[in-house]
mmCIF file of C-alpha atoms in Angstrom:
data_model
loop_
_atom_site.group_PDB
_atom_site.id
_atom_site.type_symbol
_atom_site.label_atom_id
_atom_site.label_comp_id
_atom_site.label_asym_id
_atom_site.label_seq_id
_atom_site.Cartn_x
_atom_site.Cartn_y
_atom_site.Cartn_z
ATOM 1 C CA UNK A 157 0.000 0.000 0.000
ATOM 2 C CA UNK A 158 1.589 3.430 -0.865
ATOM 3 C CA UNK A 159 1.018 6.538 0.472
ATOM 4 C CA UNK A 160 -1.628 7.891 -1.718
ATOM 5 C CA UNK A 161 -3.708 4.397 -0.872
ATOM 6 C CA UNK A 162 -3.054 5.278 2.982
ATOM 7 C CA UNK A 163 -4.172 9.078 2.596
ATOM 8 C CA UNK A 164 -7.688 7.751 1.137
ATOM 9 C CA UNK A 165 -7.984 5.170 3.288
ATOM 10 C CA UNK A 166 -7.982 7.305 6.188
ATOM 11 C CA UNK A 167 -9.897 10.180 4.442
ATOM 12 C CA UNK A 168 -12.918 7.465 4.147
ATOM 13 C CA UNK A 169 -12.182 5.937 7.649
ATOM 14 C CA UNK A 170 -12.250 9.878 8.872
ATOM 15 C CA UNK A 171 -15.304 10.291 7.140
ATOM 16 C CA UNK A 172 -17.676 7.616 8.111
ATOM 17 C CA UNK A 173 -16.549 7.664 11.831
ATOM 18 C CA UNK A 174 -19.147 9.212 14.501
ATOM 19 C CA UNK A 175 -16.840 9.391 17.216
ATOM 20 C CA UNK A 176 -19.053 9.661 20.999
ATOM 21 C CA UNK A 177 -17.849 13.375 22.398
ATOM 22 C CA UNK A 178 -19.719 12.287 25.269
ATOM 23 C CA UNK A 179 -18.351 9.121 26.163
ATOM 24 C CA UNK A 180 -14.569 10.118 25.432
ATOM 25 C CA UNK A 181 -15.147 13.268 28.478
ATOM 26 C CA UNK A 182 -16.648 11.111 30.749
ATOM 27 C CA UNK A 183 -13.681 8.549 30.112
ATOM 28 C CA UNK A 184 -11.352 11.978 30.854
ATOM 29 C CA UNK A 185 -13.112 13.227 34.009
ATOM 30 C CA UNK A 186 -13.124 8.815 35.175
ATOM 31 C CA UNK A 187 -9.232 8.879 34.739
ATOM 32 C CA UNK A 188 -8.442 12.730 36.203
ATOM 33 C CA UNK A 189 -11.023 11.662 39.617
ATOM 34 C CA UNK A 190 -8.707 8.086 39.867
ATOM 35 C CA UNK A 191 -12.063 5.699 39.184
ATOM 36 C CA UNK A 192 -11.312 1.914 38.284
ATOM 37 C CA UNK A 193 -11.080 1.612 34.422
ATOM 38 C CA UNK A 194 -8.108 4.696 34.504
ATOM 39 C CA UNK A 195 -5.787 3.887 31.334
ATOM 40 C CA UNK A 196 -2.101 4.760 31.775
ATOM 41 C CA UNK A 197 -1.030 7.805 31.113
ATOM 42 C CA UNK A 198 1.152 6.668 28.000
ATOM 43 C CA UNK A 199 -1.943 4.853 26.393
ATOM 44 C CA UNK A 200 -3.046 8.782 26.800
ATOM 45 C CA UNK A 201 -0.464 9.977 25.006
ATOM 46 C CA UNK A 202 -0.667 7.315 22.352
ATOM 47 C CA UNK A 203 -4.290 8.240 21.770
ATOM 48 C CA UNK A 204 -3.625 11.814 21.524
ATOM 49 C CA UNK A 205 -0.833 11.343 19.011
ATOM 50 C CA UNK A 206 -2.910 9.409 16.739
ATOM 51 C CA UNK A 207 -5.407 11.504 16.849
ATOM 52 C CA UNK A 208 -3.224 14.546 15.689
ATOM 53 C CA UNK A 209 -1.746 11.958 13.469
ATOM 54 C CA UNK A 210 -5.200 11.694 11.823
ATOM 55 C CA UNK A 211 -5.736 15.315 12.067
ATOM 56 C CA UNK A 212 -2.633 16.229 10.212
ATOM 57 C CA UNK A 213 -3.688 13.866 7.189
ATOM 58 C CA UNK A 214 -6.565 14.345 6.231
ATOM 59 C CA UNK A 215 -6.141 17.876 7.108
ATOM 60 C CA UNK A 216 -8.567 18.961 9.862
ATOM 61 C CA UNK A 217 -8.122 19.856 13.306
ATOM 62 C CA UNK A 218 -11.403 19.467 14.790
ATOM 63 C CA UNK A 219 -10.533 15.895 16.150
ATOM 64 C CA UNK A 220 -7.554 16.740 18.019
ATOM 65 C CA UNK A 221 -9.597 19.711 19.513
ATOM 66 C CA UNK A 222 -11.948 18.223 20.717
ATOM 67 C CA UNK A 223 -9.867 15.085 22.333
ATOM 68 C CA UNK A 224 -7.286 16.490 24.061
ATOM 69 C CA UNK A 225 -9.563 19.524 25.677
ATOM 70 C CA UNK A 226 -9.417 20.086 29.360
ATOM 71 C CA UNK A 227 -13.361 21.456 29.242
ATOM 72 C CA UNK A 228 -16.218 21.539 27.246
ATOM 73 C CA UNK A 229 -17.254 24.236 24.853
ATOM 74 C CA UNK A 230 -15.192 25.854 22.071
ATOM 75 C CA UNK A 231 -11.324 26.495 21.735
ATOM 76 C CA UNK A 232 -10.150 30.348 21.888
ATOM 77 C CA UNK A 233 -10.479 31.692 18.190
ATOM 78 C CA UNK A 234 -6.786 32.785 16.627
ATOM 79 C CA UNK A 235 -5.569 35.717 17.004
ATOM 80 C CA UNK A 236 -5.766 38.047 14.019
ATOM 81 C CA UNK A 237 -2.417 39.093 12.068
ATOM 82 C CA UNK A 238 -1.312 42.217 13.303
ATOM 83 C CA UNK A 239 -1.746 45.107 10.464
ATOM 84 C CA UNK A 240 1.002 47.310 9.370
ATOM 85 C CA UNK A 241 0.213 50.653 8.497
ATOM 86 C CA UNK A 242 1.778 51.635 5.422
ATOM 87 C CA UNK A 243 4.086 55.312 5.843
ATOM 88 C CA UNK A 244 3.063 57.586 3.506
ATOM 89 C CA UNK A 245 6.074 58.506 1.157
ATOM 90 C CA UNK A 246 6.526 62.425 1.772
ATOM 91 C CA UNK A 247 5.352 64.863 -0.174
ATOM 92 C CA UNK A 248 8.104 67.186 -1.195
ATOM 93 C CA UNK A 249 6.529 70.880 -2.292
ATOM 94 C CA UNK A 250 7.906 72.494 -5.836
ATOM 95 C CA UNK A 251 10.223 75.443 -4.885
ATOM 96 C CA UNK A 252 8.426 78.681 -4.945
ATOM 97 C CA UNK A 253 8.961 80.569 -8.110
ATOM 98 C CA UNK A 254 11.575 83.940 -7.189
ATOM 99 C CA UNK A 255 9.906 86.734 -8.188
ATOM 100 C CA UNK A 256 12.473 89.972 -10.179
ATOM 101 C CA UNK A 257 11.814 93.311 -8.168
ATOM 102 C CA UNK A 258 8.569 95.501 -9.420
ATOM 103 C CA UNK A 259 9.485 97.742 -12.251
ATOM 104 C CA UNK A 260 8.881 101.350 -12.490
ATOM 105 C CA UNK A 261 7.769 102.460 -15.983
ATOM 106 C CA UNK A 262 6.593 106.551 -16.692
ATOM 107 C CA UNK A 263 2.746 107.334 -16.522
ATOM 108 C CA UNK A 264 1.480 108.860 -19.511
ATOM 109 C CA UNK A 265 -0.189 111.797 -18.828
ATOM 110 C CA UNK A 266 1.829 113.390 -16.250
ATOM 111 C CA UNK A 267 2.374 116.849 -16.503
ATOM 112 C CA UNK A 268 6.598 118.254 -16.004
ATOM 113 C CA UNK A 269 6.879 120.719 -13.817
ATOM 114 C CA UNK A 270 7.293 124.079 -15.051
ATOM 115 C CA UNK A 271 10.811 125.490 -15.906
ATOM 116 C CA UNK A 272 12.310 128.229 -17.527
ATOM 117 C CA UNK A 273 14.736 127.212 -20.336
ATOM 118 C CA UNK A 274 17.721 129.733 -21.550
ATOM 119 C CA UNK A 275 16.648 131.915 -24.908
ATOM 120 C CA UNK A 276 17.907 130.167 -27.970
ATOM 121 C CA UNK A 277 18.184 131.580 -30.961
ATOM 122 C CA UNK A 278 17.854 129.424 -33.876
ATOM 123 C CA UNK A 279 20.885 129.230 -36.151
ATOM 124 C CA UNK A 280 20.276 130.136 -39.689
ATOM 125 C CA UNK A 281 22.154 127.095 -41.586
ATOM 126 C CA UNK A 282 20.101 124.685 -40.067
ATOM 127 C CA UNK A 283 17.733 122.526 -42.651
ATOM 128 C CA UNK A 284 14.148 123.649 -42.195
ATOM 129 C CA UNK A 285 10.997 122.528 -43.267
ATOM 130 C CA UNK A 286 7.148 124.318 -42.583
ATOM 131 C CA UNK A 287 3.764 124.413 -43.135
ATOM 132 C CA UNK A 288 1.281 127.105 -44.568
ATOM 133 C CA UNK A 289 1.419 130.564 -42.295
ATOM 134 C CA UNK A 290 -2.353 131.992 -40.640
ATOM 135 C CA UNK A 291 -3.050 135.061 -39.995
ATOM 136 C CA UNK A 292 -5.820 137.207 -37.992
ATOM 137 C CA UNK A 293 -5.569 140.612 -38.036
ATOM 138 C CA UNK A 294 -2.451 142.432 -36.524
ATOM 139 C CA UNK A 295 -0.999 138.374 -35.166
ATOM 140 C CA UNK A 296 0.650 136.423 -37.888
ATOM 141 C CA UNK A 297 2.024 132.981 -37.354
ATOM 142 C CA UNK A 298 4.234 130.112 -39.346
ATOM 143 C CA UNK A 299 5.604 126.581 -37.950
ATOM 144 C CA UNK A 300 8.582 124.802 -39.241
ATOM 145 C CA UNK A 301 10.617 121.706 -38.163
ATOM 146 C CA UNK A 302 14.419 122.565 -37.401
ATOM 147 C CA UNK A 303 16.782 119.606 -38.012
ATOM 148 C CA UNK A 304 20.069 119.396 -35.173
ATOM 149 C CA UNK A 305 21.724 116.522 -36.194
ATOM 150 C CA UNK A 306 20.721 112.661 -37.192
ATOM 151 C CA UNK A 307 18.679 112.750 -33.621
ATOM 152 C CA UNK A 308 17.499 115.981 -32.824
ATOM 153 C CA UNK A 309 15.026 118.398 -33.633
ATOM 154 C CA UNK A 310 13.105 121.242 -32.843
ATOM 155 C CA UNK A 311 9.421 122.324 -33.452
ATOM 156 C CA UNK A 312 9.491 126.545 -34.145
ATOM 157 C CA UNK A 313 6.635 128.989 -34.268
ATOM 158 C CA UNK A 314 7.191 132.434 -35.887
ATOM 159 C CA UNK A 315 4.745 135.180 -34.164
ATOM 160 C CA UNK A 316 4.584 138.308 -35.693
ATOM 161 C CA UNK A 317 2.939 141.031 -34.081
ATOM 162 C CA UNK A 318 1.798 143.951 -35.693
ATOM 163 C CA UNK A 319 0.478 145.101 -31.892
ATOM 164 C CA UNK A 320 1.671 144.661 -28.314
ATOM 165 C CA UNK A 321 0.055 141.415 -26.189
ATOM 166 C CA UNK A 322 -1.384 141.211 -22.972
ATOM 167 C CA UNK A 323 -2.315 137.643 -23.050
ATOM 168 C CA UNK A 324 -0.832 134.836 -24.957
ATOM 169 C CA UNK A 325 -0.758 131.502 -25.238
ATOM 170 C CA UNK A 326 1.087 129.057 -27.660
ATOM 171 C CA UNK A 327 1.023 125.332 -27.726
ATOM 172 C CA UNK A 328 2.565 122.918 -29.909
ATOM 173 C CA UNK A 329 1.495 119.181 -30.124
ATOM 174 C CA UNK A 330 4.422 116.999 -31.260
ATOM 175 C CA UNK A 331 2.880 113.453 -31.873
ATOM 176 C CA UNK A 332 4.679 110.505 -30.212
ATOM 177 C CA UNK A 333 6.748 108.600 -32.702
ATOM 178 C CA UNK A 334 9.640 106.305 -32.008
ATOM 179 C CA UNK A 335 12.288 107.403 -29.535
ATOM 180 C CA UNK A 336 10.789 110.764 -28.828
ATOM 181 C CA UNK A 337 11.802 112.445 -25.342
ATOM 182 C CA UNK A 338 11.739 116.103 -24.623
ATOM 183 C CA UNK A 339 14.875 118.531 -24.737
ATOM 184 C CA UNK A 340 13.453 121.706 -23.329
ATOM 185 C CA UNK A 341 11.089 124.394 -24.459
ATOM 186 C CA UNK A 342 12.758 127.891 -25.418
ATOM 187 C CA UNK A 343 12.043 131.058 -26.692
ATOM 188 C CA UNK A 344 13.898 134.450 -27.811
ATOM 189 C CA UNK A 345 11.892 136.745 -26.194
ATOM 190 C CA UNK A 346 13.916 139.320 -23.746
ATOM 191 C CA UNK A 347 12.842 141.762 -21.270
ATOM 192 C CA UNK A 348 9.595 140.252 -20.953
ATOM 193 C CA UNK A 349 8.745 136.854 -18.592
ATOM 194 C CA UNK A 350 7.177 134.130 -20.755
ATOM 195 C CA UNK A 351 6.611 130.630 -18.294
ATOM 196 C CA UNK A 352 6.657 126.849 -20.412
ATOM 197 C CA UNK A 353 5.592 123.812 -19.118
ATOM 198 C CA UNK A 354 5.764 120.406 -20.822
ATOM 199 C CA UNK A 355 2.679 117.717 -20.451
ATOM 200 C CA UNK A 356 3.868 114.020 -21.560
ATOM 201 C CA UNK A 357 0.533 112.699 -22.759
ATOM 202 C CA UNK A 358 -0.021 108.970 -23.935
ATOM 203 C CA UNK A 359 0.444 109.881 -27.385
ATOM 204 C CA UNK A 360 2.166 113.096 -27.771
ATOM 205 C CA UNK A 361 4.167 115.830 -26.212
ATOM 206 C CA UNK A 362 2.769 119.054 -25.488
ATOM 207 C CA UNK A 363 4.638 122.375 -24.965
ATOM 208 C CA UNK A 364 2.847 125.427 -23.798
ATOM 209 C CA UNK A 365 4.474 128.869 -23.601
ATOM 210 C CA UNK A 366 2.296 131.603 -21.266
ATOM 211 C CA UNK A 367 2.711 135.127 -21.024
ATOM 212 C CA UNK A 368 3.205 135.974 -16.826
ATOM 213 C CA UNK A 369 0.525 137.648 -15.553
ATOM 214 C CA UNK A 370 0.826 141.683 -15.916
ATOM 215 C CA UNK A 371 3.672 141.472 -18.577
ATOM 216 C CA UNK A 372 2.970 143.047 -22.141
ATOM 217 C CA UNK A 373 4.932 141.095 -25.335
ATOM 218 C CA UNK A 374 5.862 143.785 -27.693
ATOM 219 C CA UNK A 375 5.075 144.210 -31.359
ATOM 220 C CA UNK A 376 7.448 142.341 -33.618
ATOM 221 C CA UNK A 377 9.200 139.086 -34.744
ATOM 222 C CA UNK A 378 9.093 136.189 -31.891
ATOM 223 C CA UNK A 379 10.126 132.629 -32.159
ATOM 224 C CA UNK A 380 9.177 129.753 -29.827
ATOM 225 C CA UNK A 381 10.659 126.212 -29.786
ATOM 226 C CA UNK A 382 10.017 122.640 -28.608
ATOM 227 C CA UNK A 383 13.500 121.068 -28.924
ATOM 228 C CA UNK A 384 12.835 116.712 -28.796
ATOM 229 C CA UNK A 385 15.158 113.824 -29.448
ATOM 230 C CA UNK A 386 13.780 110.912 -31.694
ATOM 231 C CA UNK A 387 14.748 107.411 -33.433
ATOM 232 C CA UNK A 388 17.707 107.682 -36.250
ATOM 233 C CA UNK A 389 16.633 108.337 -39.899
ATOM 234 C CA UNK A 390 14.724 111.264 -39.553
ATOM 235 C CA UNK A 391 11.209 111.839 -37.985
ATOM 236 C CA UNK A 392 7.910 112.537 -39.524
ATOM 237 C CA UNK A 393 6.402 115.559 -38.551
ATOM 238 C CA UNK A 394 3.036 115.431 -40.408
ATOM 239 C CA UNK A 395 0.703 114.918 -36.995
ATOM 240 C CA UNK A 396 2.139 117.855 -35.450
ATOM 241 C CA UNK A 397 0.344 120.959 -34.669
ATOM 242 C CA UNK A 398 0.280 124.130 -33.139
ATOM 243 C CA UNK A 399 -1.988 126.907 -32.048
ATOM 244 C CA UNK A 400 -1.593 131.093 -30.326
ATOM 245 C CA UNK A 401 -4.499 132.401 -28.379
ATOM 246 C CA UNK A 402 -3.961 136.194 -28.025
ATOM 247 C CA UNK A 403 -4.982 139.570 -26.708
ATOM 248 C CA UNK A 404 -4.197 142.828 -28.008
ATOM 249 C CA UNK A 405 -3.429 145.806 -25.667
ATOM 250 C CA UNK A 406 -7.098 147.151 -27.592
ATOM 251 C CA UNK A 407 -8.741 144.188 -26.015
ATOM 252 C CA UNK A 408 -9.076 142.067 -29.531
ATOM 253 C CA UNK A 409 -8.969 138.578 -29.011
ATOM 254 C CA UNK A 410 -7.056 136.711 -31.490
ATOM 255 C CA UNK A 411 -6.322 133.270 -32.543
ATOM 256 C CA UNK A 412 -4.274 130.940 -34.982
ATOM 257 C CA UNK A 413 -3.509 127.890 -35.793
ATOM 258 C CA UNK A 414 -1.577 125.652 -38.482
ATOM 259 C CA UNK A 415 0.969 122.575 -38.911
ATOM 260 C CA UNK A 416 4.560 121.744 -40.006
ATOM 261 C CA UNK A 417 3.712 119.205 -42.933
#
């Protein structure tokens, strides 16, 4: 008989066997209390190894349970595994992003504050181009575009006053093209206080020239001049424009107004 013969014979014998719980604990509690019929304690031993025997092959350990318990009712259950919990890896945080300094850019529409610049008279060699002259009554008035160099320019506007002033006003708009930064606002007239001021708009320059309060401008020839830097190659003076708002020592009120294209 091999082994596999053996396994299935006790697997049936296993099977069909009602063993008597009852009469196998009162057998126990005979032998423990010392009452005739007592089987030595090796025979107990033999009996409890077969019966693991059996219990280990046909794989089942109800039977040796049961037979070698000390009291009735139902074996402790096993103790559960213990559970590991799992660490969390760590989360490592992307480096925060550095941030340049703020930047400080100009404001458009900011007004310069208000300076005096020297008298300059304009030389006569320089290259000059102008637009159509206007005239109203005793005021006449011409503007023309003064080249300085590759760079530089200036915007001038020829008054000429058949009458003293006691109020003027002149203004010249030099539209914003590329590279275009003030260089001053002038004038030639003498003996008499004239005030400029400069407003950087967001598309254009604007230079104003103001007779001070209580002066009188006398009859003749006056130029005024907004000097500018701009891009190489020339500049384009065709959106330019300026305009005089006068008053006569009679009271007339006067105005003109023209371009450099």
């Amino acid at each position: 008989m091999n082994d596999n013969d053996l396994r299935g014979l006790l697997s049936r014998a296993a099977s069909e066997h009602r063993p008597d719980r009852t009469a196998m604990l009162n057998r126990i509690a005979q032998q423990r209390a010392g009452r005739p019929g007592r089987k030595p304690r090796g025979q107990l031993v033999r009996i409890a190894g077969a019966a693991l025997a059996v219990s280990a092959v046909i794989g089942t350990g109800g039977v040796a349970r049961w037979a070698l318990a000390d009291h009735v009712g139902p074996g402790p259950s096993p103790a559960a595994p213990p559970v590991v919990a799992a660490s969390p890896s760590p989360v490592t945080a992307a480096p925060p992003v550095p941030t340049g300094p703020p930047t400080t850019a100009g404001v458009p529409g900011t007004t310069r504050p208000t300076s005096v610049r020297p008298r300059s008279t304009p030389p006569s060699n320089s290259p000059r181009t102008g637009g159509n002259p206007a005239e109203q009554g005793p005021l006449w008035s011409d503007g023309s575009v003064v080249t300085e160099g590759d760079r530089a320019a200036r915007s001038e506007i020829t008054l000429k006053l058949a009458e003293p002033l006691t109020a003027l006003t002149v203004t010249v708009r030099v539209k914003l093209t590329p590279g275009l930064s003030d260089q001053g606002a002038v004038h030639d007239v003498t003996g008499t206080r004239i005030d400029s001021t400069i407003l950087h708009e967001r598309d254009a320059l604007t230079y104003r020239f103001d007779l001070a309060a209580g002066e009188t401008l006398a009859q003749g020839t006056h130029v005024f001049a907004a000097k500018y830097l701009h891009d190489s190659g020339g500049r384009d003076a065709g959106a330019d424009s300026y305009w005089a708002v006068a008053t006569t020592v009679g009271g007339k009120k006067l105005t003109v107004s023209g371009d450099f294209s």
